[in-house]
Coordinates of C-alpha atoms in Angstrom, one line a residue:
X1 CA 20.0 -2.4 8.3
X2 CA 16.8 -4.3 8.2
X3 CA 17.4 -8.2 8.5
X4 CA 15.4 -10.6 6.8
X5 CA 13.4 -11.9 9.7
X6 CA 12.4 -8.3 10.5
X7 CA 11.5 -7.7 7.0
X8 CA 9.2 -10.9 7.0
X9 CA 7.4 -9.5 10.1
X10 CA 6.9 -6.1 8.5
X11 CA 5.5 -7.7 5.2
X12 CA 2.6 -9.2 7.3
X13 CA 1.1 -6.0 7.5
X14 CA -1.1 -5.4 4.3
X15 CA -3.3 -3.0 2.7
X16 CA -6.2 -4.0 0.4
X17 CA -4.1 -4.5 -2.7
X18 CA -0.5 -5.7 -1.5
X19 CA 1.8 -6.0 1.4
X20 CA 2.5 -2.7 3.0
X21 CA 6.1 -3.1 2.5
X22 CA 5.7 -3.1 -1.2
X23 CA 3.8 -0.1 -1.1
X24 CA 6.5 1.7 1.1
X25 CA 9.2 0.3 -1.2
X26 CA 7.5 1.6 -4.4
X27 CA 6.9 5.0 -2.7
X28 CA 10.6 5.1 -1.7
X29 CA 11.6 4.5 -5.5
X30 CA 9.1 7.3 -6.5
X31 CA 9.3 9.8 -4.1
X32 CA 12.9 9.7 -2.9
X33 CA 14.8 8.1 -5.8
X34 CA 12.4 9.7 -8.6
X35 CA 12.6 6.4 -10.6
X36 CA 10.5 5.7 -13.6
X37 CA 8.1 3.0 -13.7
X38 CA 10.4 0.7 -15.8
X39 CA 13.1 1.2 -13.2
X40 CA 10.5 0.3 -10.4
X41 CA 9.4 -2.7 -12.0
X42 CA 13.1 -3.9 -12.4
X43 CA 14.2 -3.0 -8.9
X44 CA 11.2 -5.0 -7.5
X45 CA 12.0 -8.0 -9.6
X46 CA 15.5 -7.9 -8.2
X47 CA 13.9 -7.7 -4.8
X48 CA 11.9 -10.8 -5.6
X49 CA 14.9 -12.7 -6.9
X50 CA 16.9 -12.0 -3.7
X51 CA 14.0 -13.0 -1.5
X52 CA 13.4 -16.2 -3.5
X53 CA 17.2 -17.0 -3.2
X54 CA 17.0 -16.4 0.6
X55 CA 14.1 -18.7 1.1
X56 CA 15.6 -21.4 -1.0
X57 CA 18.7 -21.3 1.2
X58 CA 16.6 -21.3 4.5
X59 CA 17.6 -17.6 5.5
X60 CA 14.3 -16.3 5.5
X61 CA 12.1 -18.9 7.3
X62 CA 8.5 -18.6 6.3
X63 CA 9.2 -15.4 4.0
X64 CA 6.8 -15.6 1.0
X65 CA 6.9 -11.9 0.1
X66 CA 8.7 -12.8 -3.3
X67 CA 5.4 -14.4 -4.5
X68 CA 3.8 -11.0 -4.0
X69 CA 6.6 -9.1 -5.8
X70 CA 6.4 -11.6 -8.8
X71 CA 2.7 -11.0 -9.2
X72 CA 2.6 -7.4 -8.3
X73 CA 1.1 -4.8 -11.0
X74 CA 3.2 -1.8 -11.7
X75 CA 1.7 1.5 -12.8
X76 CA 3.7 3.2 -15.7
X77 CA 3.7 6.5 -17.3
X78 CA 4.8 10.0 -16.1
X79 CA 3.5 11.5 -13.0
X80 CA 0.1 13.2 -13.5
X81 CA -0.5 16.8 -13.3
X82 CA -3.5 18.3 -11.8
X83 CA -5.5 20.9 -13.5
X84 CA -6.7 24.2 -11.9
X85 CA -10.2 23.0 -11.2
X86 CA -9.0 19.8 -9.9
X87 CA -6.9 21.6 -7.1
X88 CA -10.0 23.8 -6.5
X89 CA -11.9 20.5 -5.9
X90 CA -9.4 19.4 -3.4
X91 CA -9.4 22.7 -1.6
X92 CA -13.3 22.8 -1.5
X93 CA -13.5 19.7 0.6
X94 CA -14.9 20.5 4.0
X95 CA -12.8 18.8 6.6
X96 CA -12.6 19.2 10.3
X97 CA -9.6 21.7 11.0
X98 CA -6.8 19.9 12.9
X99 CA -7.7 16.4 11.8
X100 CA -5.2 14.3 9.9
X101 CA -7.2 14.6 6.7
X102 CA -7.2 18.3 7.0
X103 CA -3.6 18.5 7.4
X104 CA -3.0 16.4 4.5
X105 CA -5.4 18.4 2.4
X106 CA -3.6 21.8 3.4
X107 CA 0.1 20.6 3.1
X108 CA -0.6 18.8 -0.3
X109 CA -2.0 22.3 -1.4
X110 CA 1.2 23.8 -0.2
X111 CA 3.3 21.3 -2.3
X112 CA 1.2 22.3 -5.3
X113 CA 1.9 26.1 -4.7
X114 CA 5.5 25.8 -3.9
X115 CA 6.9 22.7 -5.7
X116 CA 8.5 21.4 -2.6
X117 CA 8.9 17.6 -1.9
X118 CA 7.1 16.0 0.9
X119 CA 10.6 15.7 2.9
X120 CA 11.1 19.4 2.6
X121 CA 7.7 20.8 3.9
X122 CA 8.8 20.8 7.5
X123 CA 11.9 23.0 6.6
X124 CA 9.4 25.8 5.7
X125 CA 8.8 28.3 8.5
X126 CA 5.3 29.2 8.8
X127 CA 6.0 32.1 11.3
X128 CA 7.5 33.9 8.1
X129 CA 4.1 34.1 6.5
X130 CA 4.1 38.0 6.5
X131 CA 7.3 38.0 4.5
X132 CA 7.4 38.1 0.8
X133 CA 9.2 34.8 0.8
X134 CA 11.8 32.6 2.3
X135 CA 14.7 30.2 1.2
X136 CA 15.1 26.7 2.6
X137 CA 17.8 24.1 1.8
X138 CA 16.4 20.9 0.4
X139 CA 16.9 17.5 2.1
X140 CA 17.5 15.3 -0.8
X141 CA 19.8 17.6 -2.9
X142 CA 21.2 20.1 -0.4
X143 CA 20.1 22.8 -2.9
X144 CA 18.6 26.1 -2.0
X145 CA 14.9 26.7 -3.0
X146 CA 12.9 30.1 -3.0
X147 CA 9.5 29.8 -1.4
X148 CA 7.5 32.6 -2.8
X149 CA 4.6 33.7 -0.4
X150 CA 1.7 34.5 -2.8
X151 CA -1.7 34.7 -1.3
X152 CA -2.4 30.9 -1.5
X153 CA 1.0 30.1 0.4
X154 CA 0.5 32.9 2.9
X155 CA -3.0 31.7 3.8
X156 CA -1.7 28.3 4.4
X157 CA 1.4 29.2 6.4
X158 CA -0.7 31.6 8.4
X159 CA -2.8 28.7 9.7
X160 CA 0.4 27.1 11.1
X161 CA 2.0 30.4 12.4
X162 CA 1.3 29.7 16.0
X163 CA 1.4 25.9 16.0
X164 CA 4.0 23.2 14.9
X165 CA 3.6 21.3 11.6
X166 CA 1.5 18.2 11.9
X167 CA 3.2 14.9 12.6
X168 CA 2.2 13.4 9.5
X169 CA 4.9 15.6 7.5
X170 CA 7.6 15.5 10.3
X171 CA 10.6 13.3 10.2
X172 CA 11.0 10.6 12.9
X173 CA 13.3 11.0 16.0
X174 CA 16.1 9.4 13.8
X175 CA 15.5 12.0 11.2
X176 CA 13.8 9.7 8.6
X177 CA 10.7 10.3 6.7
X178 CA 8.4 7.4 7.9
X179 CA 4.9 8.6 7.2
X180 CA 5.0 9.2 3.4
X181 CA 2.9 6.1 2.7
X182 CA 0.4 7.1 5.2
X183 CA 0.2 10.5 3.6
X184 CA -0.4 9.1 0.4
X185 CA -3.1 6.7 1.3
X186 CA -5.0 9.7 3.1
X187 CA -4.2 11.8 -0.2
X188 CA -5.7 9.3 -2.4
X189 CA -8.8 9.0 -0.3
X190 CA -9.3 12.8 -0.3
X191 CA -8.8 13.0 -4.2
X192 CA -11.4 10.2 -4.6
X193 CA -13.8 12.1 -2.4
X194 CA -13.1 15.2 -4.4
X195 CA -14.3 13.4 -7.6
X196 CA -10.8 13.3 -9.3
X197 CA -11.9 10.5 -11.8
X198 CA -10.3 12.0 -15.0
X199 CA -9.2 8.9 -16.9
X200 CA -5.3 8.5 -17.1
X201 CA -3.7 6.2 -19.6
X202 CA -1.4 3.8 -17.5
X203 CA 0.8 1.1 -18.3
X204 CA 0.9 -1.8 -15.8
X205 CA 3.5 -4.6 -16.1
X206 CA 2.4 -8.3 -15.2
X207 CA 5.5 -10.4 -15.3
X208 CA 7.3 -8.1 -17.7
X209 CA 4.4 -7.6 -20.2
X210 CA 3.1 -4.0 -20.6
X211 CA -0.7 -3.6 -20.6
X212 CA -2.2 -0.2 -21.1
X213 CA -5.5 0.7 -19.5
X214 CA -7.2 4.0 -18.1
X215 CA -7.4 4.4 -14.3
X216 CA -9.0 7.3 -12.4
X217 CA -6.8 10.2 -11.5
X218 CA -7.3 9.8 -7.9
X219 CA -5.4 6.3 -8.0
X220 CA -2.1 8.0 -9.6
X221 CA -1.9 10.8 -7.2
X222 CA 0.9 10.9 -4.7
X223 CA 3.0 13.6 -2.8
X224 CA 5.1 14.0 -6.1
X225 CA 2.0 15.2 -7.9
X226 CA 2.2 18.4 -6.2
X227 CA 5.8 19.2 -7.5
X228 CA 4.9 18.0 -10.9
X229 CA 1.8 20.2 -10.9
X230 CA 3.8 23.3 -9.9
X231 CA 6.4 22.8 -12.5
X232 CA 3.9 22.1 -15.5
X233 CA 1.5 25.0 -14.6
X234 CA 4.3 27.5 -14.4
X235 CA 6.3 26.4 -17.7
X236 CA 3.1 26.2 -19.6
X237 CA 2.0 29.7 -18.5
X238 CA 5.2 31.3 -19.8
X239 CA 7.5 31.3 -16.7
X240 CA 11.1 30.7 -17.6
X241 CA 13.0 27.5 -16.7
X242 CA 15.4 29.8 -14.7
X243 CA 12.6 31.4 -12.5
X244 CA 11.2 27.9 -11.9
X245 CA 14.5 26.3 -11.1
X246 CA 15.1 28.9 -8.4
X247 CA 11.8 27.9 -6.8
X248 CA 12.2 23.9 -7.3
X249 CA 15.8 23.8 -6.5
X250 CA 16.8 22.2 -9.7
X251 CA 20.3 22.5 -10.9
X252 CA 20.0 20.6 -14.0
X253 CA 17.6 22.2 -16.7
X254 CA 17.3 19.0 -18.6
X255 CA 15.3 17.6 -15.6
X256 CA 13.0 20.6 -15.5
X257 CA 10.2 19.8 -18.0
X258 CA 6.4 20.2 -18.0

C-alpha cells in the first residue's frame, strides 16, 4: 500500500492544472471504476478529509495536498461521444510512424472501432488480423468480448502484426496499468491539434456548487471516449443491444445505453 510520505512525494509532481496524483486518481475513478462526476467529487472530498486529518495529527509531515483537493474543479456530465467526422479528423493527423503520438492515435482509433477499454487493448492479438475476428477475456470483468475485424480494425492490427504493442498500452511488470494518465494527456493534445473544439456543456463543482459552462471537446476526451463512441454509434445506427453487448462484454443490458 502507498504510505502517506510516499503519497506526499508523488504529489509534488504536477501538471499545469493540478497535482499529478489528483489527475491519476480521477482517471482511476473514471476509467477503472466508471464513476460518475458526482461520485468522483465525493470521493475526492473524502480524500481531502483524510489528508487534512492526517496533517492535523502530524502523520503526513508537510503534506498539503488536501488544499488542492478542496479547491479542485471537477467536470461533470456524461462521457462525450465522437462524431464520424471527428474520428476522421483524428485519423487524418500526419504523425511520425512509431512515435508515441502515432501509437496513441492508432490505438485510440482501435478503441473507437472495437469498444475495448484501455486495459484490454494489449489482449488483442494483432497477428490474427487476417481472421474474421477474435475473442478476448476482459481484464476488468472477466467477460468475453468479440473483436470483429472490419476493414478499419484489420488495417490497424496489420501495422502491429510483426511487432509488439507499444509500451504506452502495456501493463507494468507487476501487471498494473500505470500509463493511462500519460496516454490521456497525449490523446487530448492530439484531439486539440485535430481541431476538436465542439462546445460540450459541462458541470464543474467548486466546493460543492455546480457551475455549468461550455468547454471544447478535446478537453473532455479520454480513453473511455472510444468505448462510449462505439456503443453510441452502433446503437443509434440500428444494432441490437445483444449484438453490441457481445462486442463490449456487457452482461447487464441496463448499463448499455447510447
